[in-house]
Structures are given as C-alpha cells and as structure tokens.
PDB file of C-alpha atoms in Angstrom:
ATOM      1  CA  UNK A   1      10.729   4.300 -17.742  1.00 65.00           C
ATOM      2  CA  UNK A   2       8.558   5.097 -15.020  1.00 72.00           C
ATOM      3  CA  UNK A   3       6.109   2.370 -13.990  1.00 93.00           C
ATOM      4  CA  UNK A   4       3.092   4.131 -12.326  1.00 97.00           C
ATOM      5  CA  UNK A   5       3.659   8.401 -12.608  1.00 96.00           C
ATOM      6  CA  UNK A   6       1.311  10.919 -10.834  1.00 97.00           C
ATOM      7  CA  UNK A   7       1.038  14.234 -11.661  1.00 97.00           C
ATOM      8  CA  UNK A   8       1.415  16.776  -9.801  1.00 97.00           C
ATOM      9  CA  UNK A   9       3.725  15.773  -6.772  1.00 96.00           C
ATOM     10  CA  UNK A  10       2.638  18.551  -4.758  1.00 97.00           C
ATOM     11  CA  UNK A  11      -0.467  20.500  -4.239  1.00 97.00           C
ATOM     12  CA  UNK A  12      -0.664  22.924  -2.051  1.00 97.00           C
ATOM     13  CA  UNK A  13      -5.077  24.567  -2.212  1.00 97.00           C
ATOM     14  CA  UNK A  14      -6.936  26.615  -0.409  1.00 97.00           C
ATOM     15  CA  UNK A  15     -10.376  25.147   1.218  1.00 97.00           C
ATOM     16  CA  UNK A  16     -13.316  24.735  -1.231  1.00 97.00           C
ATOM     17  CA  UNK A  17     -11.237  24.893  -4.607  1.00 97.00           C
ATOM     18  CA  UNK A  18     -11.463  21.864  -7.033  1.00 97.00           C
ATOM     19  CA  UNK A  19      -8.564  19.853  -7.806  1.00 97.00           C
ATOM     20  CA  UNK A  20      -7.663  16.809  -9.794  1.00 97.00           C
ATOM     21  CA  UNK A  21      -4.529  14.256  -9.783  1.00 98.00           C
ATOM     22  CA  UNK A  22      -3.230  12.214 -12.724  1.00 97.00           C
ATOM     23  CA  UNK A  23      -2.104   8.862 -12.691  1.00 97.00           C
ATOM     24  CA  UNK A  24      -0.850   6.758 -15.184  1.00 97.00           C
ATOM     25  CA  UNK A  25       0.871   3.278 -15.397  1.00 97.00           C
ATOM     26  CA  UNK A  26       2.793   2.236 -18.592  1.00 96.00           C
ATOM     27  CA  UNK A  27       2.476  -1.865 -17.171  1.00 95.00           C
ATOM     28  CA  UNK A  28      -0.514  -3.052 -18.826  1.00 94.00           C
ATOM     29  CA  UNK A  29      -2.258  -3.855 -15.993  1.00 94.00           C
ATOM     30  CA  UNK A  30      -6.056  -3.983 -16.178  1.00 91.00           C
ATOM     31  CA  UNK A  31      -6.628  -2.685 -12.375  1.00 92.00           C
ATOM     32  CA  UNK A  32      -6.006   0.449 -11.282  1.00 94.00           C
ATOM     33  CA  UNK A  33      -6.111   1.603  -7.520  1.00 94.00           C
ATOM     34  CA  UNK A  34      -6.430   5.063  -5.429  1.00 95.00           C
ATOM     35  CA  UNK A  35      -5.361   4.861  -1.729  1.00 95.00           C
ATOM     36  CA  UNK A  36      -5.155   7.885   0.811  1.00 96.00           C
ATOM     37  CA  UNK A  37      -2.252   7.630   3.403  1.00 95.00           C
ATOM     38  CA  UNK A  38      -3.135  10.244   6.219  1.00 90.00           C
ATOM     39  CA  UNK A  39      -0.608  11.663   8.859  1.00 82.00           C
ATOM     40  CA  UNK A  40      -0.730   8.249  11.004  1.00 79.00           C
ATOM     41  CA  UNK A  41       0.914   6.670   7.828  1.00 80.00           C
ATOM     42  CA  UNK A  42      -2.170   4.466   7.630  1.00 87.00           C
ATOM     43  CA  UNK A  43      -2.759   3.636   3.740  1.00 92.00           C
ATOM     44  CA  UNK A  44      -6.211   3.291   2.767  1.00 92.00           C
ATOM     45  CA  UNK A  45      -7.922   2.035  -0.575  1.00 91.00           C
ATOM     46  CA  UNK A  46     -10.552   4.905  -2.014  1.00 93.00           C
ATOM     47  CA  UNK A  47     -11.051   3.515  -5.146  1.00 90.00           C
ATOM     48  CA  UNK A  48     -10.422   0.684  -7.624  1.00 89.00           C
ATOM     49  CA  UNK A  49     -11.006   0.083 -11.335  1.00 89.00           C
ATOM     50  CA  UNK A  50     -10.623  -2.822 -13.674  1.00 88.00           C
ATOM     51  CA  UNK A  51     -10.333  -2.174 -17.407  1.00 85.00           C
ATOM     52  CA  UNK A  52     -12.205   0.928 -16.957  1.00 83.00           C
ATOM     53  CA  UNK A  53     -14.648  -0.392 -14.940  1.00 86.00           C
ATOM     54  CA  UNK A  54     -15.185   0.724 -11.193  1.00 87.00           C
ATOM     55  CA  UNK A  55     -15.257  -2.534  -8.684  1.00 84.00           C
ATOM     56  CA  UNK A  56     -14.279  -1.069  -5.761  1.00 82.00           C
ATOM     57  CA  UNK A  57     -15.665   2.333  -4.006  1.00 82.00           C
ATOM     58  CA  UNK A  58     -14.934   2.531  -0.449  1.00 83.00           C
ATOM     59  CA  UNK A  59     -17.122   4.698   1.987  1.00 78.00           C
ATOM     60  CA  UNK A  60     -15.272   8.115   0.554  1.00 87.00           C
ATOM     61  CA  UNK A  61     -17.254  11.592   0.520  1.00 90.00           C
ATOM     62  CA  UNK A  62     -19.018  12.384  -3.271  1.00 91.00           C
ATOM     63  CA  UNK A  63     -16.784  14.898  -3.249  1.00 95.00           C
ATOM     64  CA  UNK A  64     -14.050  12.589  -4.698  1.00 95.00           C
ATOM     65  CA  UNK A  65     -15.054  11.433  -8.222  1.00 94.00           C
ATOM     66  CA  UNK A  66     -12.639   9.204 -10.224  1.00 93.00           C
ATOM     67  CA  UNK A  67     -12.324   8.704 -13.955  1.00 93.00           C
ATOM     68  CA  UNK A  68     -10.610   6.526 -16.120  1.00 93.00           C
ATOM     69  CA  UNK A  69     -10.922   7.338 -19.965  1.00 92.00           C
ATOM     70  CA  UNK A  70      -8.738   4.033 -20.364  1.00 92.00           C
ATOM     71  CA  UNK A  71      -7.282   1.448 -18.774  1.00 90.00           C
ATOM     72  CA  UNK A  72      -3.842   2.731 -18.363  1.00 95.00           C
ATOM     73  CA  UNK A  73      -4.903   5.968 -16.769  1.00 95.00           C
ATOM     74  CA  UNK A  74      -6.651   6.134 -13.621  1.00 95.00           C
ATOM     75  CA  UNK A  75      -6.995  10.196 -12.690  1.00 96.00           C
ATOM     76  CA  UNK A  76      -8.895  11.913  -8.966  1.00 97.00           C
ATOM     77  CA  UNK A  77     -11.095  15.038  -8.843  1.00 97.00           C
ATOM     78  CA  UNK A  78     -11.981  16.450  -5.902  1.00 96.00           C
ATOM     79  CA  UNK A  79     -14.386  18.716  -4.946  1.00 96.00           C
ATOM     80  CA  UNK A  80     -14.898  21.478  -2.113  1.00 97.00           C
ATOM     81  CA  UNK A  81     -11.485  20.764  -0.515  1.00 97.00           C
ATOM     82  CA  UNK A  82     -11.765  20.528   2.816  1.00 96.00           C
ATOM     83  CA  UNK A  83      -8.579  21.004   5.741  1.00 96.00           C
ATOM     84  CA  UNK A  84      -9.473  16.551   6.163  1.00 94.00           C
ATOM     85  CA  UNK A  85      -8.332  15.912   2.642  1.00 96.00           C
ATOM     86  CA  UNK A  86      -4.579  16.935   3.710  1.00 96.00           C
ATOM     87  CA  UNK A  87      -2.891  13.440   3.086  1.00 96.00           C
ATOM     88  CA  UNK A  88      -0.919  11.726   0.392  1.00 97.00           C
ATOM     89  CA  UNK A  89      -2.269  10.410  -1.963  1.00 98.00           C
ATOM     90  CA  UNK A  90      -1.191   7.213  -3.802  1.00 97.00           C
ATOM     91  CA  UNK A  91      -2.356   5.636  -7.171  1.00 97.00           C
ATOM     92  CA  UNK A  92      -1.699   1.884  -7.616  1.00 96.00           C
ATOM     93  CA  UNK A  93      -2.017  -0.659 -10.431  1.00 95.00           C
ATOM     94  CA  UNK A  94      -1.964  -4.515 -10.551  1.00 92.00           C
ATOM     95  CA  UNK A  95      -2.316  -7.350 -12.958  1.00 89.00           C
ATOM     96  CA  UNK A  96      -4.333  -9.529 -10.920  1.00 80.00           C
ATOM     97  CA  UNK A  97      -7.325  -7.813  -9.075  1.00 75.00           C
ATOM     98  CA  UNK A  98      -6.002  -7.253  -5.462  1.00 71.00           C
ATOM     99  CA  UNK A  99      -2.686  -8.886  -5.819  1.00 80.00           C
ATOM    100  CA  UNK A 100       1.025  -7.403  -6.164  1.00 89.00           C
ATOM    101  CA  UNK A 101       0.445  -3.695  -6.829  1.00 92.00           C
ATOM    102  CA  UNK A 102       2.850  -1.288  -8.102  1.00 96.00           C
ATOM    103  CA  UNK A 103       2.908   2.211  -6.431  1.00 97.00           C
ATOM    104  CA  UNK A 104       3.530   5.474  -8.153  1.00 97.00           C
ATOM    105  CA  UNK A 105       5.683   8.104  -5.954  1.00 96.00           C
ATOM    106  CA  UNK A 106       2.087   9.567  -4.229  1.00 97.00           C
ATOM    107  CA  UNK A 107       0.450  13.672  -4.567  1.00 98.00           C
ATOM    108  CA  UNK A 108       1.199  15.324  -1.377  1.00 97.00           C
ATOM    109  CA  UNK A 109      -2.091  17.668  -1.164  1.00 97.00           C
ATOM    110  CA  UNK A 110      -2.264  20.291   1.849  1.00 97.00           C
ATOM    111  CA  UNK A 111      -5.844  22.091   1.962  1.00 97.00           C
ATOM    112  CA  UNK A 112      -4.802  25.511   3.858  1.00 96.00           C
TER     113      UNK A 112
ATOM    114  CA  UNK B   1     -14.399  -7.076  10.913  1.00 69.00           C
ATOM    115  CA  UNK B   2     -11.141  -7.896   9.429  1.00 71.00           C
ATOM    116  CA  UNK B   3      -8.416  -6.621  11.266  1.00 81.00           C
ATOM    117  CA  UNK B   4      -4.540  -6.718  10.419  1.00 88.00           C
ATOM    118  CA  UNK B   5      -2.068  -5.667  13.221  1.00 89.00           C
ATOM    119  CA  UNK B   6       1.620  -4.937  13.177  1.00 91.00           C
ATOM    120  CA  UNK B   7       2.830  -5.303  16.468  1.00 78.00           C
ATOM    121  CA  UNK B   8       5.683  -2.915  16.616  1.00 80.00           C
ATOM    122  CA  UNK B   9       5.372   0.622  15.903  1.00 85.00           C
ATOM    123  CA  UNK B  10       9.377   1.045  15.408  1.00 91.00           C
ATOM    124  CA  UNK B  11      12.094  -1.246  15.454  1.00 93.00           C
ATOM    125  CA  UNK B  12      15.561  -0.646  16.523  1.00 95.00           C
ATOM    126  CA  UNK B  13      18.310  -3.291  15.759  1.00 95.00           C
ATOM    127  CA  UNK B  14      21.806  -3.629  15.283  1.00 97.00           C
ATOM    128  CA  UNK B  15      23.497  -3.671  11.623  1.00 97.00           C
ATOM    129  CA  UNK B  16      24.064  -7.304  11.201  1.00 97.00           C
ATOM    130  CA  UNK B  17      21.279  -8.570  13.373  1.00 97.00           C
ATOM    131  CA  UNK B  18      18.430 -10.724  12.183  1.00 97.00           C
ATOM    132  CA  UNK B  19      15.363  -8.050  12.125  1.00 96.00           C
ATOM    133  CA  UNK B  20      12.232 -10.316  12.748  1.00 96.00           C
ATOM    134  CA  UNK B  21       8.534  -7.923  11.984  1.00 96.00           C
ATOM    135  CA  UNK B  22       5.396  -9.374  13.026  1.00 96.00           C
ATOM    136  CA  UNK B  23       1.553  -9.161  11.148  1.00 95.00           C
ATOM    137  CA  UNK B  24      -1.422 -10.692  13.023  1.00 94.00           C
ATOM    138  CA  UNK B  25      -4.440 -10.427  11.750  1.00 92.00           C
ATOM    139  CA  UNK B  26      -8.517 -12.171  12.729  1.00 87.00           C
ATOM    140  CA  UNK B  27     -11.889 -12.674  11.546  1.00 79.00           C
ATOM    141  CA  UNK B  28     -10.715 -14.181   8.399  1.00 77.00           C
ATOM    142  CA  UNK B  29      -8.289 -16.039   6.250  1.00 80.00           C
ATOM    143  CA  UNK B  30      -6.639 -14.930   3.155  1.00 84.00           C
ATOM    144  CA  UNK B  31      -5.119 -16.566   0.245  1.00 83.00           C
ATOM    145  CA  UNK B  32      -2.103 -14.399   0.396  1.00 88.00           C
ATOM    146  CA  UNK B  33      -0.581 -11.981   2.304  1.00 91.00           C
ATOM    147  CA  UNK B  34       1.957  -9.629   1.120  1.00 94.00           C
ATOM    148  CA  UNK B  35       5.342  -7.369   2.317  1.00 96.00           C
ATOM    149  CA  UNK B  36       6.037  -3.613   0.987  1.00 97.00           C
ATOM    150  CA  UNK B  37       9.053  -1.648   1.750  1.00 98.00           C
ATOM    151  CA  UNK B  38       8.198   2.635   2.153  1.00 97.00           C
ATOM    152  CA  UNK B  39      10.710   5.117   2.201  1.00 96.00           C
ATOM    153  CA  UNK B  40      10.242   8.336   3.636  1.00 93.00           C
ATOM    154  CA  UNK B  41       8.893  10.688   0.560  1.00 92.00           C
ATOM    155  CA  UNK B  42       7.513   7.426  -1.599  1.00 94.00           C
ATOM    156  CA  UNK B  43       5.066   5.318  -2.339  1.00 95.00           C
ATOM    157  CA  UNK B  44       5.148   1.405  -1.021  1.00 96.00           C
ATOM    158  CA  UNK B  45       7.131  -1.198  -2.979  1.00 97.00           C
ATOM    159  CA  UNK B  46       6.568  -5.281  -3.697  1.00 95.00           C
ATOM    160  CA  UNK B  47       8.840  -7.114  -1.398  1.00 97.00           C
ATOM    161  CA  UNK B  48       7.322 -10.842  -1.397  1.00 96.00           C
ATOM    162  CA  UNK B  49       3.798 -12.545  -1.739  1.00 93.00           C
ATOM    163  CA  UNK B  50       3.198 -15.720   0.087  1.00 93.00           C
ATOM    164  CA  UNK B  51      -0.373 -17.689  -0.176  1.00 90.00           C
ATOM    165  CA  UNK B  52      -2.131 -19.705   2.408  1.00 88.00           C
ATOM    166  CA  UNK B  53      -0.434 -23.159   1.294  1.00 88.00           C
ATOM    167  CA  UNK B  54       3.081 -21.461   1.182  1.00 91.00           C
ATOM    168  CA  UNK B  55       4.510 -21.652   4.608  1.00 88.00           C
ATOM    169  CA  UNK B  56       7.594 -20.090   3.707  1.00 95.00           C
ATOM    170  CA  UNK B  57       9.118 -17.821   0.990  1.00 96.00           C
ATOM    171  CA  UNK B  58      12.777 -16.281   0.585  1.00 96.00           C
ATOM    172  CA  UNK B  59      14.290 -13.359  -1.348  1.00 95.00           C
ATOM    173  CA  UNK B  60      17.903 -12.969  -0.703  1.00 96.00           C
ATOM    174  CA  UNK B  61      18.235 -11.716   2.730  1.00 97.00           C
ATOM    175  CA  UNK B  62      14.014 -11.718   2.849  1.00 98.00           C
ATOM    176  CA  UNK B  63      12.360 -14.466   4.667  1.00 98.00           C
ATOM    177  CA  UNK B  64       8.407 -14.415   5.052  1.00 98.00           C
ATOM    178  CA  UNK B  65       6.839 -17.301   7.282  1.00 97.00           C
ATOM    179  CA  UNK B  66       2.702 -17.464   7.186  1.00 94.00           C
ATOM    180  CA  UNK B  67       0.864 -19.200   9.887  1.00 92.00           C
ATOM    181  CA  UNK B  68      -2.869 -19.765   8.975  1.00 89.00           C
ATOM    182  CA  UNK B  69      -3.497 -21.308  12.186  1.00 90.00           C
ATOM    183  CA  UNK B  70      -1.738 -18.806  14.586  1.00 92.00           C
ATOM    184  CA  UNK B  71      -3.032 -16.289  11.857  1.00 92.00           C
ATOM    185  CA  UNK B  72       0.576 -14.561  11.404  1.00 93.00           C
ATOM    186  CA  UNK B  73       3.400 -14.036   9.102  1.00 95.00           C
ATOM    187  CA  UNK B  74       6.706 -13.044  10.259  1.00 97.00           C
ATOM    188  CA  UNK B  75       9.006 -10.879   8.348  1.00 97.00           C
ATOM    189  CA  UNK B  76      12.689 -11.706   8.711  1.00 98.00           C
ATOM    190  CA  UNK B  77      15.532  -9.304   7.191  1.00 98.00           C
ATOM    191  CA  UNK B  78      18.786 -11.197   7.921  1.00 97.00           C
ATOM    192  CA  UNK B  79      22.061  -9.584   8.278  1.00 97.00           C
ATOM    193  CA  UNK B  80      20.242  -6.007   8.454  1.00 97.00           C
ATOM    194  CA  UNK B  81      22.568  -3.171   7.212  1.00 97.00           C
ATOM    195  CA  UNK B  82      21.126   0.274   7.558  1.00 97.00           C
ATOM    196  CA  UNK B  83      19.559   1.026   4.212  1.00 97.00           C
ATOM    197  CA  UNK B  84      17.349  -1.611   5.588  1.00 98.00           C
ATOM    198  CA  UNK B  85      15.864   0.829   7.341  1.00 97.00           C
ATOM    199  CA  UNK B  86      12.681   1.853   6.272  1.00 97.00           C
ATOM    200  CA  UNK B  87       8.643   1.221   6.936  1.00 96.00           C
ATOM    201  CA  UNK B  88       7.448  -2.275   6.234  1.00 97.00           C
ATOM    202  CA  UNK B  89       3.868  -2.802   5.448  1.00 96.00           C
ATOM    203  CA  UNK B  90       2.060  -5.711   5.778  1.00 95.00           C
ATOM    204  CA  UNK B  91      -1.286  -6.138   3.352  1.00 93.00           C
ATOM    205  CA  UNK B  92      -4.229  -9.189   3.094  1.00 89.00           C
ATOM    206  CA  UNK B  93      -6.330  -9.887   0.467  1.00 81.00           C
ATOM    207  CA  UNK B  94      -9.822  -9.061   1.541  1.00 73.00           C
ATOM    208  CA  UNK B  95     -12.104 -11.482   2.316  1.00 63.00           C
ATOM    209  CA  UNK B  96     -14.409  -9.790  -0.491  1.00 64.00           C
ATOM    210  CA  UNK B  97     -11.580 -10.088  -3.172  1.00 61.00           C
ATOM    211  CA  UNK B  98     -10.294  -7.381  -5.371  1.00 68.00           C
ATOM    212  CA  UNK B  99      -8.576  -5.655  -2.745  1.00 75.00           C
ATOM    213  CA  UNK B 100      -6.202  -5.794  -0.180  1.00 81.00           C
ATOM    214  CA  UNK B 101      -5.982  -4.134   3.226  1.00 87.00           C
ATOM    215  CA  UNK B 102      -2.778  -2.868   4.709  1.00 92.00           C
ATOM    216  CA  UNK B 103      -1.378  -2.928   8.221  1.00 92.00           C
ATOM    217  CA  UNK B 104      -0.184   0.326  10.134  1.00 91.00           C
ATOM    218  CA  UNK B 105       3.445  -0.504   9.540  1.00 94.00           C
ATOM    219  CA  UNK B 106       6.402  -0.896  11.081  1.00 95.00           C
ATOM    220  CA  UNK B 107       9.458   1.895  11.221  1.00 95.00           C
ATOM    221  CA  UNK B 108      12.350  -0.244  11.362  1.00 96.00           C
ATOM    222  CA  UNK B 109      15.675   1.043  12.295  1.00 97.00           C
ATOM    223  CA  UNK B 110      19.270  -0.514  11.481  1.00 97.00           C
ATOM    224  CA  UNK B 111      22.044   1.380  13.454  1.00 95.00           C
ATOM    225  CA  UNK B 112      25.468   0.959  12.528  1.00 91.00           C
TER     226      UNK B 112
END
C-alpha cells in the first residue's frame, strides 16, 4: 500500500556512468516533485511536474533530465555522475501545487 | 531572497517536557507554512499545515503557532516521550507558488 515508492533504494556508481531513479505514487495527485538532500541534511527541490507537465526546474546541471510518461510516475536520469551528486535523493507528490507533499523513502546514490 | 531559518541545530529535552522548535523566516510572506517529521534512513512526513489567517493549529500533542508579523511559527510537542525524537522540518510556500522551500531542520532529542 505504499504511497510514493522509489526504486532503487541504493545506488552505489562509479564517476561518469548514467543512472536513472523511479518514482511512483499510487495517490492521484497531479504534482509530482524531485528534491536532493545533501550531507548537511538540507532538502532541496530539483524538479517539479504537474500532470505531466514540467513547472518547476530549479538551477540543476543538464546532466539531470526528468521524465514523466504519466502523471503517477515521475522517474530521474542522470548523466556523467560526478563525486557532487552523492546525496539522497527524494521524490515527492502533492494534490495541490506546493502544498502537503507526501515523501517516498529517498535513493541513497554514492558516485565513487 | 527568501530565507527560512530554524534556530536550533539540535534539541535536547527531558521526556515529559514541553519541546518548543522555532522557524523564522524574511523577505516575504506565505500563505502557509508547514511541519515534517524525518527519521534517520527516510524521507520527511506531513505533520500540520497552518495558513497566514490561522494563528494556531493542534494535532494531539502538536501545537503550531504562526506569527505573520514577527514572521515565525513555533512548533510545540507537549509531553515529549522519546520516539519524539527525530528531525523537524519547517517548509514555506514560495513566494512564486508551486513550491515550497524547507528549513535546515532541527534534531530534536527526548531523553528518558
């Protein structure tokens, strides 16, 4: 019964691979959400999409591309890893644009 | 720029104590302002949402005050117990809406 699932929960990479991370919520929300918490514990919004639709795209390398074939999934590709990208990473969904969001249980991704 | 602040790093309080978490914040006002609960290993979850015209809200134990003229909301856990320990987040709505922007945190601790 999982709200908001990511897949996988660890990813361990060496620099300069490619690597993507699934999300999906089963909530019906129409806004999705991809925020990077780095080592300070500070979470940060990368990304946000409404109904498939991208409305939010903070100042984040090209590197990271996100796609959402529908509105219940919400899924992050990076390219060219880099040591930097070492974080968690946490996908998010709400009903309302901005308000209450609904966390899934974060990608821990170490670039070695 | 908007900037949200949560005063304390870490919090250390006696079990059955009133824990009382502070979130500043300037440059703008927000309609709402929200409370997450993180435990170590997972993502951020919903405590309470309280808007600009709210001054108070209350969930059980929960209490959330929000000051739009002192620009702060205080978080108040009373009688703590020590699976109250945990990081609480504090997060804005953005002044351009769609998002919202989450404070540091604070690592509260309940000792027995």
């Amino acid at each position: 019964d999982t709200a908001v699932s990511q897949t996988p929960k660890y990813l361990v990479t060496q620099m300069g691979n490619d690597k993507s991370i699934k999300c999906e919520q089963n909530l019906g929300h129409d806004t999705m959400y991809w925020y990077k918490q780095d080592s300070k514990k500070f979470l940060k919004i990368m990304f946000s999409y409404n109904n498939k639709e991208l409305i939010i795209n903070e100042t984040v390398p090209n590197r990271f591309s996100p796609k959402s074939p529908d509105k219940a999934h919400l899924n992050l590709h990076i390219n060219s890893l880099e040591l930097g990208d070492s974080a968690v990473y946490f996908c998010a969904s709400s009903q309302v644009k901005g308000e209450t969001q609904y966390f899934g249980p974060g990608t821990r991704l170490l670039v070695l | 720029s908007q900037k949200i602040e949560q005063n304390s790093e870490a919090l250390n309080i006696q079990e059955g104590k009133t824990a009382t978490l502070t979130c500043n914040y300037t440059n703008y006002s927000p309609a709402y302002l929200q409370w997450y609960r993180q435990d170590p290993g997972r993502g951020p979850v919903f405590l309470l949402l309280i808007r600009e015209n709210e001054k108070e809200k209350r969930k059980e134990r929960l209490k959330v005050t929000f000051d739009t003229t002192l620009k702060q909301s205080l978080f108040h856990i009373t009688a703590s117990q020590p699976a109250d320990s945990a990081t609480y987040l504090c997060a804005l709505e953005a002044s351009s809406a769609s998002k919202i922007i989450f404070g540091s945190g604070t690592r509260l601790s309940i000792r027995p």
